[in-house]
Coordinates of C-alpha atoms and ligand atoms in Angstrom, one line a residue:
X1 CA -53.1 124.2 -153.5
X2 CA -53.6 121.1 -151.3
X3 CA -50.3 119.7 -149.9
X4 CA -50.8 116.6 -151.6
X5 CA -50.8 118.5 -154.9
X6 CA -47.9 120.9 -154.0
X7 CA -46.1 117.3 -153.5
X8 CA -47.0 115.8 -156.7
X9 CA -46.4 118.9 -158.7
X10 CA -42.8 118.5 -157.3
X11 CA -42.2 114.8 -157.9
X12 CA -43.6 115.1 -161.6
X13 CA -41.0 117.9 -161.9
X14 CA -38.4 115.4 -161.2
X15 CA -36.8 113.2 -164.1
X16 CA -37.2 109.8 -163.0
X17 CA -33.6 108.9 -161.8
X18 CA -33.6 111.8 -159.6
X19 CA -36.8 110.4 -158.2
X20 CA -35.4 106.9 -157.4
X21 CA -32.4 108.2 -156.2
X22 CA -34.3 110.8 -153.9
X23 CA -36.5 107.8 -152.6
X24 CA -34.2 104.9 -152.5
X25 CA -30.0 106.8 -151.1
X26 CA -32.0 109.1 -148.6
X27 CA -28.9 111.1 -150.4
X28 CA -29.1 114.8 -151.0
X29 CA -29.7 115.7 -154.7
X30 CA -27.2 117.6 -156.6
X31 CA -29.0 119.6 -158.7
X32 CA -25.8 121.3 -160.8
X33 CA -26.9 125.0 -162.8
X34 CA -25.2 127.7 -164.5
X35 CA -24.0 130.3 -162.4
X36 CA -24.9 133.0 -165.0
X37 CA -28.1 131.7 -166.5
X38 CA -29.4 129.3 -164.3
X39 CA -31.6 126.8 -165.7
X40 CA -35.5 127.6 -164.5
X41 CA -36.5 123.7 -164.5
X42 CA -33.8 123.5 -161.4
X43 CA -34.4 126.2 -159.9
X44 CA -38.0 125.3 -159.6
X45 CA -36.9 122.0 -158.1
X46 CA -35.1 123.2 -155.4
X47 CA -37.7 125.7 -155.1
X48 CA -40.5 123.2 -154.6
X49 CA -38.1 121.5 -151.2
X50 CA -37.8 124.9 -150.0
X51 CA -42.2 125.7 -150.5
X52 CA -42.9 122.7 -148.8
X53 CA -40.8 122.7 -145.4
X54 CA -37.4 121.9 -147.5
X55 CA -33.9 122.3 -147.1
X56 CA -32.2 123.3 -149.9
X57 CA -28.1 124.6 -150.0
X58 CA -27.7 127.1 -152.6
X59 CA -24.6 129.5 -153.7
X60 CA -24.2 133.1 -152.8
X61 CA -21.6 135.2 -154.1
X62 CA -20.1 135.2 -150.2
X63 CA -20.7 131.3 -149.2
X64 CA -23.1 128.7 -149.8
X65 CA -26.3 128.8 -147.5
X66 CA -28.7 126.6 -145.8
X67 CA -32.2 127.9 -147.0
X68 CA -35.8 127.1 -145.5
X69 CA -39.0 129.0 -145.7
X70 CA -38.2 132.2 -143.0
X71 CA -42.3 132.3 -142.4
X72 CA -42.4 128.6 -141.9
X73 CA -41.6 127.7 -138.5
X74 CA -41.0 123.9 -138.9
X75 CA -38.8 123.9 -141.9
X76 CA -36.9 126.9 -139.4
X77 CA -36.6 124.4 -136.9
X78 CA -35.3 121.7 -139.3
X79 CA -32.8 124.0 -140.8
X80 CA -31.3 124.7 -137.0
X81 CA -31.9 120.6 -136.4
X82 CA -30.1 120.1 -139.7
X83 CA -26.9 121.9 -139.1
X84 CA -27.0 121.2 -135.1
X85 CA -27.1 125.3 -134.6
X86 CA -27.9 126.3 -131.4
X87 CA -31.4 128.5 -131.5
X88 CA -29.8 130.9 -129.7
X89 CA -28.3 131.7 -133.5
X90 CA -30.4 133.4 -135.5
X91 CA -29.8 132.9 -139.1
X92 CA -29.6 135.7 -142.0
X93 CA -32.9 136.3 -143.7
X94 CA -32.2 136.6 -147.3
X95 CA -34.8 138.8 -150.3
X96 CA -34.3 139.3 -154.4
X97 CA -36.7 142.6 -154.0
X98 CA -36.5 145.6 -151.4
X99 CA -40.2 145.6 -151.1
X100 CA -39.9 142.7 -148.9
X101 CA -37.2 144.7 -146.2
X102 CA -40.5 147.1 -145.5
X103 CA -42.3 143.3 -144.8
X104 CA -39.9 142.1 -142.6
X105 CA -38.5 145.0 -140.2
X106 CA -39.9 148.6 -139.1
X107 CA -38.8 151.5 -137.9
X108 CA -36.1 150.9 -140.8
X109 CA -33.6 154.1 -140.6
X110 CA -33.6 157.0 -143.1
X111 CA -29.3 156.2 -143.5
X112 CA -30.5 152.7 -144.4
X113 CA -32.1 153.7 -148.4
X114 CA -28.7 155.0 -149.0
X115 CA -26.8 151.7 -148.3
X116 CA -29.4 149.6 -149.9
X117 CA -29.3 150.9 -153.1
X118 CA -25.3 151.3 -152.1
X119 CA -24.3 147.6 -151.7
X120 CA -27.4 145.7 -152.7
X121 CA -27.2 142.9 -153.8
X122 CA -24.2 142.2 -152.3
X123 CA -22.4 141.1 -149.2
X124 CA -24.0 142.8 -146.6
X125 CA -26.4 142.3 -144.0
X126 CA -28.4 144.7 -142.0
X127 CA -29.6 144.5 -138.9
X128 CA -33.1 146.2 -138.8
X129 CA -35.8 146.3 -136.2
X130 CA -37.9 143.1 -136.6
X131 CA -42.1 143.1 -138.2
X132 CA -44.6 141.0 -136.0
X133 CA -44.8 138.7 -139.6
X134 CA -41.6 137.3 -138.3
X135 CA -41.8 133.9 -136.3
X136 CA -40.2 134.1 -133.4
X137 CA -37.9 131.0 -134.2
X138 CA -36.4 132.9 -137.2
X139 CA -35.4 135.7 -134.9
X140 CA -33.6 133.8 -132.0
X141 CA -36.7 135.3 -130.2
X142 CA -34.6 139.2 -130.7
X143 CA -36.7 142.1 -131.4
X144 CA -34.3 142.5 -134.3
X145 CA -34.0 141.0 -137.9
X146 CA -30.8 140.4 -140.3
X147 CA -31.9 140.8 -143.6
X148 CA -29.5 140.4 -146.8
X149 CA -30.2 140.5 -151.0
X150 CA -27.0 138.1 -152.2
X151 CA -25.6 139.4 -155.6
X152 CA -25.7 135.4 -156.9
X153 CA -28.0 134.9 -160.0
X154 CA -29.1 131.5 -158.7
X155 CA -30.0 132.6 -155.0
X156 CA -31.5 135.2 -156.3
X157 CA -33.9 133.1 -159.1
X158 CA -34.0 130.5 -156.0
X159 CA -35.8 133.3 -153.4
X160 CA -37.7 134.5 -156.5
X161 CA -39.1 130.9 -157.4
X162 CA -40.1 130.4 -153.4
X163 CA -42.3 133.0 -153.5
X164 CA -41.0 133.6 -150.0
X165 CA -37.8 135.4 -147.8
X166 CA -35.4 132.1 -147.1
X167 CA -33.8 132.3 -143.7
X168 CA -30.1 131.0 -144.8
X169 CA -27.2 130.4 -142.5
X170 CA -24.1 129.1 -144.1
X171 CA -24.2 125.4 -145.5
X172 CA -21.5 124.0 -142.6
X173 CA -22.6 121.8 -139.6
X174 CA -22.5 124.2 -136.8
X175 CA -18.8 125.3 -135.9
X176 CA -17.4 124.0 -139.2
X177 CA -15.8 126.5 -141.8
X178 CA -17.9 128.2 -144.0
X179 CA -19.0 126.4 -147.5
X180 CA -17.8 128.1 -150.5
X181 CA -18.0 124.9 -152.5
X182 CA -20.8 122.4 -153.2
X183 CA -18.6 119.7 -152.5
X184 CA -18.1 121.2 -149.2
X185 CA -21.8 121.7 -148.6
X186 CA -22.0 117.9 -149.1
X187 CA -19.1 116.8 -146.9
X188 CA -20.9 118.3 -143.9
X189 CA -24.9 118.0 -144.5
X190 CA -25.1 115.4 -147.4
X191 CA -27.9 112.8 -146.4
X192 CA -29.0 115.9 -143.7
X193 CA -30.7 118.3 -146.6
X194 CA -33.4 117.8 -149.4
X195 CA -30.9 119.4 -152.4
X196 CA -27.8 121.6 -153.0
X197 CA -27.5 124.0 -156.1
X198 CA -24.1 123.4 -157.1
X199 CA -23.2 126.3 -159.2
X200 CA -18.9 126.1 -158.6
X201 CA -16.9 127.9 -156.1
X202 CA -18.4 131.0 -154.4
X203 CA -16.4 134.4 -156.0
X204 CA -16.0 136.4 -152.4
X205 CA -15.1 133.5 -149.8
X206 CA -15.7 135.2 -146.7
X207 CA -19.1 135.9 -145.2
X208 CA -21.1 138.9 -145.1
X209 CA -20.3 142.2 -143.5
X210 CA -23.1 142.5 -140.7
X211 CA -24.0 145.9 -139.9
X212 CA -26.3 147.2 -137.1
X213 CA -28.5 149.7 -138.6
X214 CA -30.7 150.2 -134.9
X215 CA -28.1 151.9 -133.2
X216 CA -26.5 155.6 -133.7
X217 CA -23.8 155.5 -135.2
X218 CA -24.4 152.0 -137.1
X219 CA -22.1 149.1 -136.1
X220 CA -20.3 146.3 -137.9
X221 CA -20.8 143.6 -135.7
X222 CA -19.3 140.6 -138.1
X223 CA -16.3 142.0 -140.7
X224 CA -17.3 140.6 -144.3
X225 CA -17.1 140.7 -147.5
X226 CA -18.4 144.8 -147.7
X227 CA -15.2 146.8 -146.2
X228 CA -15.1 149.2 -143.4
X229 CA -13.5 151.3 -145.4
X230 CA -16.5 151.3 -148.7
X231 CA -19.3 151.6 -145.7
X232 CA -17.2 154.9 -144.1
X233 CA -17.7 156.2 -147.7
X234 CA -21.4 156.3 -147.8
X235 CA -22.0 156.2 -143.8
X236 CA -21.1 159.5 -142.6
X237 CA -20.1 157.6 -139.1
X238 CA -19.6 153.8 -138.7
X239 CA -18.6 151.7 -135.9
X240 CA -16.4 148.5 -135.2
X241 CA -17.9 146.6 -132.5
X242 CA -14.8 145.9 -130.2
X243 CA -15.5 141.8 -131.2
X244 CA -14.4 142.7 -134.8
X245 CA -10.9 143.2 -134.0
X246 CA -10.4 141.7 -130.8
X247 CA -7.7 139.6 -130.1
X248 CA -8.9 138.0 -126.8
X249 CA -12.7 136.4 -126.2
X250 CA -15.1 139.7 -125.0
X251 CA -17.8 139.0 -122.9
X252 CA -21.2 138.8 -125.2
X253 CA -23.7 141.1 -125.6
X254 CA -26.5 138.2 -126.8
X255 CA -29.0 140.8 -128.2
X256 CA -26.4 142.7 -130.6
X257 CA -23.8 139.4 -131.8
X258 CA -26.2 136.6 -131.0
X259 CA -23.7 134.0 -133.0
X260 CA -20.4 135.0 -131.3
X261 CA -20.5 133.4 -128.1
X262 CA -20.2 130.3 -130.4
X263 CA -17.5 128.4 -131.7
X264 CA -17.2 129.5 -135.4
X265 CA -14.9 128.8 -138.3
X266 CA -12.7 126.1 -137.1
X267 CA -11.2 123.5 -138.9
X268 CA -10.5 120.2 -136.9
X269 CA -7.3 121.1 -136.4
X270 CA -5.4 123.5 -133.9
X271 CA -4.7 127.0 -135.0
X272 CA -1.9 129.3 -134.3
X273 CA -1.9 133.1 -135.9
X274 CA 1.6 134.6 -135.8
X275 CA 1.3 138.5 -136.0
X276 CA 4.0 141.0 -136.8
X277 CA 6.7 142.6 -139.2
X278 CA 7.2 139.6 -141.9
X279 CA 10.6 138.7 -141.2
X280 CA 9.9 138.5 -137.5
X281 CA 6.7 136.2 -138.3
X282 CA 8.5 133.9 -140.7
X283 CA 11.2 133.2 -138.3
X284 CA 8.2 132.6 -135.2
X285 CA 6.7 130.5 -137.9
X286 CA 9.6 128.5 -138.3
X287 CA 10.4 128.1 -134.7
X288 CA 7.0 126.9 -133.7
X289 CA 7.0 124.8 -136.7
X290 CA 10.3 123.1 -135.5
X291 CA 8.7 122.6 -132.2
X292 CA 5.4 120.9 -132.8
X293 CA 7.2 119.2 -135.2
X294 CA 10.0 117.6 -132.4
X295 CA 6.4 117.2 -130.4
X296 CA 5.5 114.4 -133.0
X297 CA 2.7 116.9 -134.5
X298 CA 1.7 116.8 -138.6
X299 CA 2.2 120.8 -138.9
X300 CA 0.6 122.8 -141.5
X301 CA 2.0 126.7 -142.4
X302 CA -1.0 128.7 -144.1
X303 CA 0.9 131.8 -145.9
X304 CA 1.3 133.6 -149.4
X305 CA 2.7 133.4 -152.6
X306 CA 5.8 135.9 -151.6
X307 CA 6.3 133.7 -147.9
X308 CA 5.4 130.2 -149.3
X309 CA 8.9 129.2 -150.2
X310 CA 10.6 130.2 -146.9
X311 CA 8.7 127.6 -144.5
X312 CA 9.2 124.2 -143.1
X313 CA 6.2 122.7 -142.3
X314 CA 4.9 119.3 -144.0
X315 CA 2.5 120.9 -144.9
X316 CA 2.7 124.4 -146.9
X317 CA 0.0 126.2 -148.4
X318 CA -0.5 129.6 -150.2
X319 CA -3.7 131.2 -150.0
X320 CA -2.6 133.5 -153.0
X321 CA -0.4 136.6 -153.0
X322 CA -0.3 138.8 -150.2
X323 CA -1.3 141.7 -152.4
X324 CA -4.6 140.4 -153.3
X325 CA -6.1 140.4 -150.2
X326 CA -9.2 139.2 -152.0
X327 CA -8.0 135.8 -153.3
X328 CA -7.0 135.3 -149.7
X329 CA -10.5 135.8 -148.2
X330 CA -11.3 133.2 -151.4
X331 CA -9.3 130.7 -150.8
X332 CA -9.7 130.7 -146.3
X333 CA -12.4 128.7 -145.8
X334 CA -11.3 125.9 -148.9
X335 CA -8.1 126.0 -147.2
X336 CA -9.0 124.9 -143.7
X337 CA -10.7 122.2 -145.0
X338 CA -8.0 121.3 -147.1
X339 CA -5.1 120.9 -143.9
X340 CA -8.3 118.3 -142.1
X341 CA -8.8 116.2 -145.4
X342 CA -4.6 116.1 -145.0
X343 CA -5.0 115.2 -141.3
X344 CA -2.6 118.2 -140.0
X345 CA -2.4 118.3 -136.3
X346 CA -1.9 122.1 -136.3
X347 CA -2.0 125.2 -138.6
X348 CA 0.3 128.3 -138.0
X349 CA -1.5 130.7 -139.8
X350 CA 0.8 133.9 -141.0
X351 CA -1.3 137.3 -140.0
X352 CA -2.6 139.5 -142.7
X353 CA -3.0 143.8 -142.3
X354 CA -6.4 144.6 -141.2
X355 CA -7.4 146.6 -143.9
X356 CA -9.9 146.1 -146.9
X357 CA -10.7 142.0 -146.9
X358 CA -8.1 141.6 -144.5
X359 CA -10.4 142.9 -141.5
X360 CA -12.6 140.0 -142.1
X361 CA -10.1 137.2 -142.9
X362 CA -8.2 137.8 -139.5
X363 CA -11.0 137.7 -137.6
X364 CA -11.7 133.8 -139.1
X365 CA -8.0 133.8 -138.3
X366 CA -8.3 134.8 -134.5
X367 CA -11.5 133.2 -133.9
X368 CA -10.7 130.0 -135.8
X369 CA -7.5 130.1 -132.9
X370 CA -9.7 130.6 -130.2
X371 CA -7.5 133.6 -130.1
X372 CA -3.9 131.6 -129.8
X373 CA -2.2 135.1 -131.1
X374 CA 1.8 135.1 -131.0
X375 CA 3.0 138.3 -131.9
X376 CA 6.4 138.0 -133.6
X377 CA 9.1 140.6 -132.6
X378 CA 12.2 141.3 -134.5
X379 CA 15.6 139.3 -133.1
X380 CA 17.5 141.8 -134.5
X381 CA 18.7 139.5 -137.5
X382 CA 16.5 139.6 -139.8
X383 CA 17.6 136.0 -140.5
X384 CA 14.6 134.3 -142.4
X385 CA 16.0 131.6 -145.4
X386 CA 14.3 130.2 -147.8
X387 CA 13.9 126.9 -148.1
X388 CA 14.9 125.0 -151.1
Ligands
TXA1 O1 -22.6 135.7 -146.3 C1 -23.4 135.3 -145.4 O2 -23.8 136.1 -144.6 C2 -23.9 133.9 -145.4 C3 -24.6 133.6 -146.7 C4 -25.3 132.3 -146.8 O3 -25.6 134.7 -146.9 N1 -24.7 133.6 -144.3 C5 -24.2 133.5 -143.0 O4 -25.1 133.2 -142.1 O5 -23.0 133.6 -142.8 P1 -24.8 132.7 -140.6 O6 -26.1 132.3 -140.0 O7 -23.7 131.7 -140.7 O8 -24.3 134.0 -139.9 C6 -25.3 135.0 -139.5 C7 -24.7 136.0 -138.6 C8 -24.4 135.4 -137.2 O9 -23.2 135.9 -136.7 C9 -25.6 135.8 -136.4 O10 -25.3 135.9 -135.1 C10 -25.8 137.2 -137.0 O11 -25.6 137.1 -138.4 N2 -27.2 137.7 -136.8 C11 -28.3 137.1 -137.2 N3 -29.4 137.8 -136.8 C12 -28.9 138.8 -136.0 C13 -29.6 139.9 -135.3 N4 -30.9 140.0 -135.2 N5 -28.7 140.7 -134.7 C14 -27.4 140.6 -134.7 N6 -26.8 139.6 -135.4 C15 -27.5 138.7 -136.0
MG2 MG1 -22.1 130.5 -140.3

């Protein structure tokens, strides 16, 4: 099909306010679907953007992404111009059928069959050896290639209706928090991207577990929304890079964690983590709080349901009970966003055990801090009040 065809096909395909709109606002269209049966007509819109050079934000079950063409060098190019990503940062390549992982990368590891049929769809990316059908753009110029199948009906009808992989980084301007919302999508890109399929909040909240399948034994390099401890089930050995839970900046390797030497995850304001036994962190909470405060700062205390009523912030916000470590990881990136929209000068951000979601949610924490860690030790007292 000519490219003049491929265009009208498209514009016929779009009611006629969404045309004027599109041609008149230079707005992004909101193209709003059903998360469980998503409505083909849509689909096929946003599909259309992304089959001619497009940008088009979509859900996944993680966060929302960013999706262009993988094979289509320009509309790569735009994606990175779009979301001011440096292109030293490749993105995740994201597939609805396995066929296309034996496209994409070789040399693909007998361990990796296992945890495909394991955890896909879902959130986890693998990091694979990279096919010469990859552009070099795509890749970050690497020899290597992170490929993902999202468990999210629309991404999944979305990649299907392309007819192609869609290289997808999350829907934030570079350095911003994640997306897990439509809204958010639009607060960073609107005006920037073709579309957004708005489908409601994403269900996990935190991005994908990325794990290096070229080296022995395989190596999470980014903690996600997979565990550590549901990968050690089915991997008989698996790594944590040292980045995953450091608690100081480690020197880079570029070629294994192309993305961390970049700022990631932060809200506009300052962050603080307070680590430790609870009592000993709300008390360092409180005592920090008291300080910015006297400093003239608007202070912000990110905690639970159990700690919520024991700060004294102006600002106080509960990212769900501590016991659900999953609603936390749901609620992070919402949150963050939430204490800039309020204007809060700084967050103290109470630490959470690295275990299960946990792993990943502290290292937004830590990262987000640009590793400001205060590790709370007992005074002896005990003395943490709640506040009325
Ligand atoms: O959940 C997710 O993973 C979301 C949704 C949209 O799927 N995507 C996402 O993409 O978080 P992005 O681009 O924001 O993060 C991709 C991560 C970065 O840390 C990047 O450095 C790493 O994957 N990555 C990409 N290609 C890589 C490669 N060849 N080797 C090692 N790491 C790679
Ligand atoms: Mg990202």
């Amino acid at each position: 099909m000519s490219i003049l065809s491929n265009f009208l096909s498209f514009w016929r395909s779009l009611n006629p306010k969404a045309q004027l709109y599109h041609l008149l606002m230079k707005k992004t269209l909101v193209l709003k679907v059903d998360s469980n049966k998503p409505e083909i007509g849509k689909i096929r819109v946003a599909a259309r953007f992304i089959h001619n050079g497009g940008l088009v934000a979509f859900p996944t079950e993680t966060v929302y992404g960013l999706g262009a063409d993988a094979l289509n060098v320009a509309a790569v190019l735009r994606l990175f111009e779009a979301k001011k990503r440096p292109l030293d940062n490749p993105p995740i390549v994201h597939i609805c059928d396995l066929k296309d992982v034996y496209r994409l990368a070789r040399e693909i590891p007998s361990t990796a069959g296992e945890v495909m049929r394991r955890f896909w769809p879902g959130p986890l990316t693998l990091i694979f050896k990279r096919s010469n059908v990859v552009p070099e753009v795509t890749v970050a110029d690497l020899d290597t290639i992170a490929v993902r199948m999202p468990m999210h009906k629309v991404a999944l009808a979305l990649i299907r209706e392309s007819g192609c992989p869609i290289s997808a980084p999350s829907a934030n301007l570079s350095g911003r928090p994640s997306p897990t919302s439509a809204n958010h999508v639009l607060e960073d890109l609107d005006g920037r991207i073709d579309a957004v399929l708005d489908a409601g909040p994403s269900t996990v909240g935190v991005e994908s577990t990325v794990l290096d399948l070229t080296t022995a034994p395989p190596q999470i390099l980014r903690p996600g929304g997979t565990t550590f401890e549901s990968l050690k089930k089915v991997l008989s050995t698996v790594e944590l890079n040292p980045v995953v839970t450091a608690e100081e900046a480690l020197p880079v390797d570029k070629a294994r964690s192309p993305g961390l030497k970049h700022k990631h995850y932060a809200p506009n304001a300052e962050v603080v983590v307070v680590e430790g036994e609870l009592l000993a962190v709300i008390d360092k909470t409180n005592e920090l709080s008291a300080f910015y405060m006297g400093k003239g700062s608007k202070v912000g205390v990110l905690c639970t349901d159990e700690t919520v009523g024991y700060y004294r912030a102006e600002v106080v916000k509960s990212l769900g009970s501590g016991r659900d470590l999953g609603t936390i990881a749901k609620n992070l990136f919402g949150a963050f966003r939430d204490f800039d929209s309020k204007k809060v000068d700084i967050i103290i951000a109470e630490g959470m055990p690295l275990e299960g979601l946990g792993l990943a949610v502290m290292n937004r924490l830590r990262k987000a801090s640009g590793y400001r860690i205060v590790k709370a030790k007992k005074n002896g007292k005990g003395n943490a009040t709640r506040s009325k």
